[in-house]
Short mmCIF file of C-alpha atoms in Angstrom, two decimals:
data_model
loop_
_atom_site.label_atom_id
_atom_site.label_comp_id
_atom_site.label_asym_id
_atom_site.label_seq_id
_atom_site.Cartn_x
_atom_site.Cartn_y
_atom_site.Cartn_z
CA MET A 1 1.22 -52.90 18.39
CA THR A 2 0.38 -53.41 14.73
CA ALA A 3 2.90 -52.19 12.14
CA LEU A 4 1.43 -49.80 9.60
CA PRO A 5 2.44 -48.97 6.02
CA ASP A 6 4.27 -45.70 5.43
CA ILE A 7 3.02 -42.83 3.26
CA PRO A 8 2.70 -43.76 -0.44
CA ARG A 9 5.41 -42.05 -2.45
CA LEU A 10 2.93 -40.49 -4.85
CA TYR A 11 1.18 -38.88 -1.88
CA THR A 12 4.50 -37.36 -0.84
CA ALA A 13 5.23 -36.20 -4.41
CA LEU A 14 1.85 -34.51 -4.63
CA ALA A 15 2.34 -32.73 -1.29
CA GLU A 16 5.79 -31.51 -2.30
CA TRP A 17 4.50 -30.22 -5.63
CA LEU A 18 1.53 -28.41 -4.07
CA ALA A 19 3.73 -26.82 -1.40
CA VAL A 20 6.40 -25.53 -3.77
CA VAL A 21 3.81 -24.15 -6.21
CA LEU A 22 1.98 -22.50 -3.31
CA TYR A 23 5.02 -20.58 -2.06
CA ALA A 24 6.16 -19.81 -5.61
CA GLN A 25 3.00 -17.72 -6.11
CA SER A 26 4.37 -15.01 -3.81
CA ARG A 27 7.35 -14.47 -6.13
CA PRO A 28 7.15 -12.73 -9.52
CA PRO A 29 7.51 -15.18 -12.43
CA ARG A 30 10.63 -15.05 -14.57
CA PHE A 31 8.89 -16.23 -17.76
CA ALA A 32 5.50 -16.00 -19.45
CA ARG A 33 2.53 -17.76 -17.89
CA LYS A 34 2.50 -20.63 -20.39
CA ILE A 35 6.18 -21.42 -19.81
CA THR A 36 5.67 -21.33 -16.04
CA LEU A 37 2.69 -23.70 -16.29
CA VAL A 38 4.69 -26.13 -18.43
CA ALA A 39 7.56 -26.04 -15.93
CA SER A 40 5.11 -26.69 -13.07
CA GLY A 41 3.64 -29.66 -14.91
CA MET A 42 7.10 -31.06 -15.63
CA LEU A 43 8.01 -30.76 -11.95
CA ALA A 44 4.89 -32.70 -10.94
CA VAL A 45 5.72 -35.52 -13.36
CA MET A 46 9.40 -35.63 -12.38
CA LEU A 47 8.63 -35.74 -8.66
CA GLY A 48 5.99 -38.44 -9.10
CA VAL A 49 8.14 -40.65 -11.33
CA PHE A 50 11.30 -40.24 -9.27
CA LEU A 51 9.75 -40.83 -5.84
CA GLU A 52 7.71 -43.77 -7.09
CA ALA A 53 10.77 -45.31 -8.74
CA THR A 54 12.84 -44.97 -5.55
CA GLY A 55 10.15 -46.23 -3.19
CA GLU A 56 11.87 -49.56 -2.54
CA VAL A 57 15.45 -48.35 -2.17
CA PRO A 58 17.40 -49.40 0.97
CA ILE A 59 17.17 -47.08 3.97
CA ALA A 60 20.71 -45.87 3.34
CA TRP A 61 19.63 -44.43 -0.02
CA TRP A 62 16.36 -42.97 1.20
CA VAL A 63 17.82 -39.68 2.48
CA PRO A 64 19.87 -39.03 -0.70
CA CYS A 65 16.75 -39.65 -2.79
CA MET A 66 14.80 -37.15 -0.72
CA GLY A 67 17.68 -34.72 -1.19
CA ILE A 68 17.38 -35.09 -4.97
CA ALA A 69 13.64 -34.43 -4.76
CA VAL A 70 14.32 -31.27 -2.73
CA GLY A 71 16.91 -30.27 -5.33
CA MET A 72 14.22 -30.49 -8.03
CA GLN A 73 12.02 -28.13 -6.04
CA TYR A 74 14.91 -25.73 -5.49
CA LEU A 75 15.76 -25.61 -9.20
CA TYR A 76 12.11 -25.03 -10.04
CA LEU A 77 11.98 -22.00 -7.73
CA TRP A 78 15.34 -20.60 -8.82
CA ILE A 79 14.67 -21.00 -12.55
CA THR A 80 11.00 -20.01 -12.84
CA ARG A 81 10.88 -17.18 -10.27
CA GLU A 82 12.60 -13.81 -9.98
CA GLU A 83 14.62 -14.70 -6.91
CA ASN A 84 18.25 -15.27 -6.05
CA TRP A 85 19.74 -18.47 -4.66
CA LEU A 86 19.18 -17.43 -1.04
CA GLU A 87 15.51 -16.68 -1.60
CA ALA A 88 15.08 -19.95 -3.48
CA ALA A 89 16.69 -21.88 -0.61
CA TYR A 90 14.45 -20.10 1.90
CA ASP A 91 11.25 -20.83 -0.03
CA CYS A 92 12.35 -24.39 -0.72
CA ALA A 93 12.87 -25.06 3.00
CA ARG A 94 9.41 -23.68 3.80
CA SER A 95 7.72 -25.71 1.07
CA PHE A 96 9.53 -28.93 1.99
CA ILE A 97 8.56 -28.90 5.66
CA LEU A 98 4.96 -27.93 4.77
CA ALA A 99 4.80 -30.88 2.37
CA GLU A 100 6.12 -33.22 5.07
CA PHE A 101 3.48 -31.98 7.50
CA ALA A 102 0.63 -32.28 4.96
CA ALA A 103 1.60 -35.82 3.96
CA SER A 104 2.03 -36.86 7.59
CA VAL A 105 -1.36 -35.48 8.69
CA GLU A 106 -3.19 -37.09 5.77
CA TRP A 107 -1.63 -40.52 6.22
CA GLN A 108 -2.10 -40.47 9.99
CA LEU A 109 -5.82 -39.83 9.47
CA HIS A 110 -5.90 -42.56 6.84
CA CYS A 111 -4.35 -45.11 9.22
CA THR A 112 -6.67 -44.01 12.02
CA ILE A 113 -9.93 -44.18 10.04
CA PHE A 114 -9.36 -47.19 7.76
CA PRO A 115 -5.89 -48.72 8.27
CA GLN A 116 -6.75 -51.77 6.14
CA HIS A 117 -7.40 -49.73 2.96
CA GLY A 118 -4.64 -49.11 0.46
CA GLY A 119 -3.64 -45.70 -0.83
CA GLY A 120 -5.23 -46.25 -4.26
CA GLU A 121 -8.76 -47.08 -3.08
CA PRO A 122 -11.61 -44.58 -3.64
CA MET A 123 -12.10 -43.76 0.06
CA ALA A 124 -8.36 -43.17 0.48
CA LEU A 125 -8.25 -40.88 -2.53
CA PHE A 126 -11.27 -38.98 -1.28
CA LEU A 127 -9.57 -38.44 2.09
CA LEU A 128 -6.42 -37.33 0.28
CA LEU A 129 -8.39 -34.76 -1.71
CA LEU A 130 -10.21 -33.56 1.40
CA VAL A 131 -7.12 -33.13 3.58
CA TYR A 132 -4.82 -31.64 0.94
CA SER A 133 -7.41 -29.22 -0.39
CA GLY A 134 -8.29 -28.08 3.12
CA LEU A 135 -4.72 -27.72 4.40
CA PHE A 136 -3.20 -26.13 1.32
CA GLY A 137 -6.31 -24.00 0.86
CA VAL A 138 -5.88 -22.58 4.36
CA MET A 139 -2.18 -21.89 3.74
CA TYR A 140 -2.99 -20.23 0.41
CA GLY A 141 -5.56 -18.03 2.11
CA LEU A 142 -3.07 -17.01 4.79
CA GLU A 143 -0.45 -16.18 2.16
CA ARG A 144 -2.89 -14.03 0.18
CA LYS A 145 -4.59 -12.39 3.13
CA ARG A 146 -1.44 -10.92 4.63
CA PRO A 147 -0.02 -7.82 2.88
CA HIS A 148 3.23 -8.40 1.04
CA PRO A 149 6.00 -5.92 0.38
CA THR A 150 6.69 -4.74 -3.14
CA GLY A 151 9.41 -6.61 -5.01
CA HIS A 152 11.71 -9.16 -3.39
CA LEU A 153 11.44 -10.08 0.25
CA ASP A 154 14.85 -9.41 1.70
CA VAL A 155 16.24 -12.77 2.84
CA SER A 156 19.55 -12.49 4.65
CA ASN A 157 22.16 -15.22 4.93
CA THR A 158 21.07 -15.81 8.51
CA ALA A 159 17.36 -16.08 7.64
CA ALA A 160 18.04 -18.55 4.83
CA LEU A 161 20.39 -20.61 7.03
CA VAL A 162 17.85 -20.74 9.86
CA ALA A 163 15.12 -21.91 7.47
CA VAL A 164 17.28 -24.62 5.90
CA VAL A 165 18.61 -25.87 9.26
CA MET A 166 15.12 -25.84 10.78
CA ALA A 167 13.66 -27.82 7.87
CA ALA A 168 16.52 -30.35 7.96
CA THR A 169 16.27 -30.75 11.72
CA ALA A 170 12.51 -31.22 11.67
CA PHE A 171 12.83 -33.77 8.88
CA ALA A 172 15.55 -35.70 10.71
CA VAL A 173 13.78 -35.75 14.08
CA SER A 174 10.36 -36.58 12.63
CA ASN A 175 11.74 -39.57 10.70
CA LEU A 176 14.25 -40.81 13.29
CA ASN A 177 11.96 -43.55 14.60
CA PHE A 178 11.64 -45.06 11.12
CA LEU A 179 15.19 -46.42 11.50
CA ASN A 180 13.77 -49.11 13.83
CA GLY A 181 11.95 -50.64 10.88
CA GLU A 182 8.52 -50.95 12.57
CA VAL A 183 6.00 -48.20 11.75
CA THR A 184 3.32 -47.62 14.41
CA MET A 185 0.79 -44.91 15.20
CA SER A 186 3.11 -43.48 17.86
CA VAL A 187 5.71 -42.90 15.13
CA PHE A 188 3.08 -41.05 13.07
CA TYR A 189 2.12 -38.91 16.07
CA ILE A 190 5.72 -37.87 16.66
CA ARG A 191 6.33 -37.14 12.98
CA THR A 192 3.20 -35.02 12.64
CA LEU A 193 3.91 -33.05 15.82
CA VAL A 194 7.54 -32.33 14.87
CA ASP A 195 6.58 -31.31 11.33
CA PHE A 196 3.87 -29.02 12.71
CA CYS A 197 6.42 -27.34 14.97
CA GLY A 198 8.71 -26.87 11.96
CA VAL A 199 5.93 -25.26 9.92
CA LEU A 200 5.02 -23.01 12.84
CA ILE A 201 8.59 -21.84 13.42
CA LEU A 202 9.21 -21.10 9.74
CA THR A 203 5.89 -19.28 9.49
CA VAL A 204 6.83 -17.07 12.44
CA GLU A 205 10.20 -16.35 10.85
CA HIS A 206 8.49 -15.45 7.57
CA GLU A 207 6.11 -13.10 9.36
CA GLN A 208 9.06 -11.32 10.96
CA LEU A 209 10.77 -10.87 7.60
CA ARG A 210 7.55 -9.65 6.03
CA GLU A 211 6.88 -7.16 8.82
CA GLU A 212 10.43 -5.85 8.55
CA ALA A 213 10.10 -5.39 4.78
CA LEU A 214 6.75 -3.63 5.13
CA HIS A 215 8.21 -1.35 7.77
CA LYS A 216 11.02 -0.38 5.40
CA GLU A 217 8.52 0.38 2.64
CA LEU A 218 6.34 2.48 4.93
CA THR A 219 9.42 4.37 6.12
CA ALA A 220 10.44 5.05 2.53
CA MET A 221 6.93 6.19 1.61
CA ASP A 222 6.72 8.43 4.66
CA SER A 223 10.02 9.97 3.63
CA VAL A 224 8.52 10.73 0.21
CA LEU A 225 5.47 12.35 1.77
CA HIS A 226 7.56 14.42 4.15
CA ARG A 227 9.94 15.53 1.39
CA GLN A 228 7.13 16.66 -0.89
CA TYR A 229 5.40 18.54 1.92
CA GLU A 230 8.62 20.30 2.90
CA GLN A 231 9.20 21.24 -0.74
CA TYR A 232 5.70 22.64 -0.89
CA LYS A 233 6.25 24.81 2.19
CA ARG A 234 9.54 26.15 0.86
CA SER A 235 7.98 26.83 -2.53
CA LYS A 236 5.08 28.65 -0.92
CA GLU A 237 7.39 31.01 0.93
CA GLY A 238 9.51 31.55 -2.17
CA ILE A 239 6.52 32.36 -4.32
CA LYS A 240 5.30 34.88 -1.75
CA LEU A 241 8.62 36.68 -2.03
CA ILE A 242 8.43 36.59 -5.82
CA ASN A 243 4.91 37.99 -5.78
CA ARG A 244 6.05 40.80 -3.52
CA ARG A 245 8.96 41.55 -5.85
CA TYR A 246 6.73 41.62 -8.90
CA HIS A 247 4.40 44.00 -7.13
CA GLU A 248 7.34 46.32 -6.45
CA LEU A 249 8.31 46.14 -10.13
CA LYS A 250 4.81 47.19 -11.13
CA VAL A 251 5.09 50.23 -8.90
CA GLN A 252 8.46 51.07 -10.43
CA ILE A 253 7.04 50.77 -13.92
CA ALA A 254 4.26 53.17 -13.04
CA ASP A 255 6.79 55.68 -11.69
CA ILE A 256 8.97 55.44 -14.78
CA ARG A 257 6.00 55.92 -17.06
CA ALA A 258 4.94 59.00 -15.12
CA GLU A 259 8.38 60.56 -15.39
CA ARG A 260 9.21 59.75 -19.06
CA ASP A 261 7.01 59.51 -22.07
CA ARG A 262 9.17 58.21 -24.86
CA ALA A 263 7.59 55.77 -27.30
CA LYS A 264 10.28 53.13 -27.07
CA GLN A 265 10.28 53.22 -23.30
CA ASP A 266 6.53 52.88 -23.28
CA ALA A 267 6.74 49.84 -25.54
CA ALA A 268 9.38 48.22 -23.37
CA LEU A 269 7.46 48.95 -20.21
CA ALA A 270 4.32 47.58 -21.80
CA ARG A 271 6.11 44.33 -22.55
CA MET A 272 7.35 44.14 -18.95
CA GLU A 273 3.89 44.72 -17.60
CA SER A 274 2.44 42.13 -19.96
CA GLY A 275 4.93 39.59 -18.66
CA ILE A 276 3.98 40.40 -15.10
CA LEU A 277 0.29 40.01 -15.86
CA GLN A 278 1.01 36.71 -17.58
CA TYR A 279 2.87 35.50 -14.48
CA GLU A 280 0.02 36.57 -12.20
CA ALA A 281 -2.48 34.66 -14.32
CA GLU A 282 -0.28 31.54 -14.49
CA ASN A 283 -1.32 28.41 -12.56
CA LYS A 284 -4.44 29.91 -11.03
CA THR A 285 -6.32 26.65 -10.62
CA GLY A 286 -8.70 27.49 -7.79
CA ASN A 287 -6.69 25.52 -5.27
CA PRO A 288 -3.84 27.38 -3.54
CA VAL A 289 -1.83 24.22 -2.85
CA LEU A 290 -2.03 23.14 -6.48
CA ASP A 291 -1.17 26.70 -7.58
CA THR A 292 1.98 26.66 -5.47
CA LEU A 293 3.08 23.23 -6.64
CA LEU A 294 2.56 23.91 -10.34
CA THR A 295 4.32 27.26 -10.11
CA ALA A 296 7.27 25.80 -8.22
CA LYS A 297 7.62 22.88 -10.65
CA SER A 298 7.33 25.29 -13.59
CA MET A 299 10.28 27.20 -12.20
CA ASP A 300 12.24 23.95 -11.84
CA CYS A 301 11.45 23.13 -15.47
CA GLN A 302 12.67 26.54 -16.63
CA GLU A 303 15.99 25.98 -14.87
CA LYS A 304 16.42 22.62 -16.61
CA ASN A 305 15.22 23.87 -20.01
CA ILE A 306 12.08 21.71 -19.84
CA ARG A 307 8.81 22.87 -21.34
CA MET A 308 5.85 22.08 -19.09
CA THR A 309 2.25 22.79 -20.00
CA SER A 310 -0.56 22.41 -17.51
CA VAL A 311 -4.34 22.53 -17.69
CA ALA A 312 -5.65 22.21 -14.17
CA ASP A 313 -8.93 22.77 -12.37
CA GLY A 314 -8.25 22.46 -8.66
CA ARG A 315 -11.59 23.68 -7.35
CA ALA A 316 -12.80 20.13 -6.65
CA LEU A 317 -9.71 18.99 -4.72
CA GLY A 318 -11.02 20.05 -1.32
CA PHE A 319 -11.46 16.42 -0.25
CA LEU A 320 -7.69 15.90 -0.48
CA THR A 321 -5.35 17.05 2.27
CA THR A 322 -2.36 19.29 1.58
CA ARG A 323 -0.01 16.35 2.03
CA GLU A 324 -1.99 14.21 -0.41
CA ILE A 325 -1.94 16.89 -3.11
CA CYS A 326 1.79 17.37 -2.51
CA THR A 327 2.35 13.64 -2.81
CA ILE A 328 0.38 13.27 -6.04
CA VAL A 329 1.48 16.38 -7.94
CA GLY A 330 4.94 16.85 -6.44
CA THR A 331 6.04 13.23 -6.78
CA ALA A 332 4.66 12.70 -10.29
CA LEU A 333 6.25 15.91 -11.59
CA ASP A 334 9.56 15.25 -9.81
CA ASN A 335 9.79 11.89 -11.59
CA ALA A 336 8.82 13.49 -14.92
CA ILE A 337 11.41 16.28 -14.48
CA GLU A 338 14.11 13.76 -13.61
CA SER A 339 13.28 11.74 -16.72
CA CYS A 340 13.17 14.76 -19.05
CA ALA A 341 16.40 16.20 -17.66
CA ALA A 342 18.18 13.08 -18.94
CA GLU A 343 16.92 13.70 -22.50
CA PRO A 344 19.83 15.05 -24.61
CA ASP A 345 17.59 16.90 -27.08
CA PRO A 346 16.17 20.06 -25.40
CA GLU A 347 13.32 20.16 -27.92
CA LYS A 348 12.03 16.83 -26.59
CA ARG A 349 12.02 17.79 -22.92
CA LEU A 350 8.26 17.97 -22.66
CA ILE A 351 5.85 17.52 -19.74
CA ARG A 352 2.06 17.71 -19.91
CA THR A 353 -0.07 17.99 -16.79
CA ALA A 354 -3.84 17.89 -16.54
CA VAL A 355 -6.22 17.95 -13.58
CA TYR A 356 -9.93 17.94 -14.33
CA VAL A 357 -13.33 16.70 -13.20
CA GLN A 358 -15.50 14.45 -15.35
CA ASN A 359 -18.59 12.37 -14.56
CA GLY A 360 -18.12 12.60 -10.80
CA PHE A 361 -14.42 11.72 -10.87
CA VAL A 362 -11.20 13.69 -10.50
CA MET A 363 -8.52 12.80 -13.01
CA PHE A 364 -4.82 13.54 -12.54
CA ARG A 365 -2.80 12.96 -15.69
CA PHE A 366 0.96 13.40 -15.96
CA GLU A 367 2.82 12.76 -19.20
CA ASN A 368 6.44 13.22 -20.14
CA TYR A 369 8.49 12.42 -23.21
CA CYS A 370 10.65 9.36 -22.62
CA ALA A 371 12.49 7.82 -25.56
CA GLN A 372 13.57 4.69 -23.72
CA PRO A 373 10.87 2.05 -23.05
CA VAL A 374 9.90 1.82 -19.39
CA GLU A 375 9.72 -1.73 -18.07
CA LEU A 376 6.92 -2.34 -15.59
CA GLY A 377 7.31 -4.83 -12.76
CA ALA A 378 4.81 -7.40 -11.52
CA ASP A 379 3.17 -4.72 -9.35
CA GLY A 380 2.54 -2.49 -12.37
CA LEU A 381 5.13 0.08 -11.31
CA PRO A 382 8.25 1.03 -13.25
CA ALA A 383 11.29 -1.15 -12.73
CA GLN A 384 13.55 1.74 -13.74
CA SER A 385 14.51 4.13 -10.97
CA VAL A 386 14.12 7.17 -13.24
CA HIS A 387 10.35 7.04 -12.75
CA GLY A 388 10.32 6.17 -9.06
CA GLY A 389 9.69 2.98 -7.15
CA TYR A 390 8.40 3.69 -3.68
CA ASP A 391 7.46 7.19 -4.92
CA LEU A 392 4.78 6.03 -7.35
CA LYS A 393 3.57 3.47 -4.86
CA SER A 394 2.76 6.35 -2.52
CA LEU A 395 0.59 7.87 -5.28
CA ARG A 396 -1.29 4.62 -5.72
CA LEU A 397 -1.83 4.38 -1.98
CA VAL A 398 -3.40 7.86 -1.89
CA ALA A 399 -5.71 6.94 -4.77
CA GLN A 400 -6.76 3.67 -3.13
CA GLN A 401 -7.47 5.41 0.17
CA HIS A 402 -10.08 7.51 -1.65
CA GLY A 403 -11.58 4.59 -3.56
CA GLY A 404 -9.65 5.33 -6.74
CA SER A 405 -6.94 3.73 -8.82
CA MET A 406 -3.68 4.51 -10.59
CA THR A 407 -2.46 3.28 -13.95
CA VAL A 408 1.03 3.60 -15.43
CA HIS A 409 2.10 2.88 -18.98
CA TRP A 410 4.66 3.75 -21.67
CA GLU A 411 3.58 4.08 -25.28
CA ASN A 412 4.95 5.88 -28.34
CA ARG A 413 7.80 7.42 -26.32
CA TRP A 414 5.45 8.94 -23.75
CA PHE A 415 5.32 7.86 -20.13
CA THR A 416 1.92 8.42 -18.52
CA VAL A 417 0.66 8.30 -14.95
CA ARG A 418 -3.10 8.52 -14.39
CA LEU A 419 -4.95 8.75 -11.09
CA LEU A 420 -8.74 8.48 -11.03
CA MET A 421 -10.64 9.18 -7.82
CA PRO A 422 -14.38 9.54 -7.22
CA LEU A 423 -15.62 12.82 -5.82
CA PRO A 424 -17.15 12.49 -2.35
CA LYS A 425 -20.91 12.51 -2.35
CA GLU A 426 -22.48 15.64 -0.98
CA LYS A 427 -24.21 15.11 2.35
#
């Protein structure tokens, strides 16, 4: 059986760089885009130079050299991405075993199709481009196609340990036959198969972690929806009682006026009646759910010495369910009230709410005074808990379900949440 050359070191360096950059895309960057690109370029050069320089080292030094190369990838992930050391170790293990598999597949095909050609010849480079672009392109598509949880993927000690041990085991087993000194096609077959199994196992583990994280997010969002709906039902019953009480007060005022006719009493009673009429006219938007929510939140604001103004037209909100309206209005105003309640100056505790229709779209706009800048994460949602995490994500989900969008921004000490949704076309 003819001995065959092993994978060129530059091929391995390229596979390792592509794999680590691929899995790094799923993590939020720690620095600006230009800095991240420079760091990625530096990693490519360092891997290429180091692996090429250590290509002729004795077999006893080969494993330590590979360990140093893996250490470079680990530092790249830990430094340039918003992840802790466990997450960096987990991603590094996944990228390393994927790189081993990609390099093994490419070189096995090379030795099968034209074993007499060197790695630097045009046909060899074309095959390298074809295999790497196809394999890493498929992996990139799978990473992007699957939904990802917001923020960090929770990686436990056990999950990180399993990934590292699995990658190390696959690497050791796949390269065990190279200790004999003679490289044959059977050695390539074994290495490729073992590396494929390693990639498959780590992919399954990643899917389990991802599904668990998504389940936690959905549970948290469902809790938000349920809480807002329960608040709405309690507010509805409370407002009914208040309306009944105000009606009784109106009757009492009429009785008092009939019995006494003093000027001062008439003036006082007139003021009371004016206040009642003002209450009855308040938050009459044309949508009973929106009326209840705005009235209930107005009462919350009064208790916390917050001034809330609202201009709302709810007549076009029939395409939204009660739960959806509760989620949008209740959650946005809860976050605004929580933020304003922390403002030490009562004069600056301000909330502005607007709901209106324009050019075939419904716009929800919620603004509140917020002196401290609000940092937005990679997903466009606030990183500070005072303006909600999962809560605002539930608003965006409602908007997207109706073909709309949500934008969040902080400017000039005002925090603004906007939801824009198209009105359903009349049938």
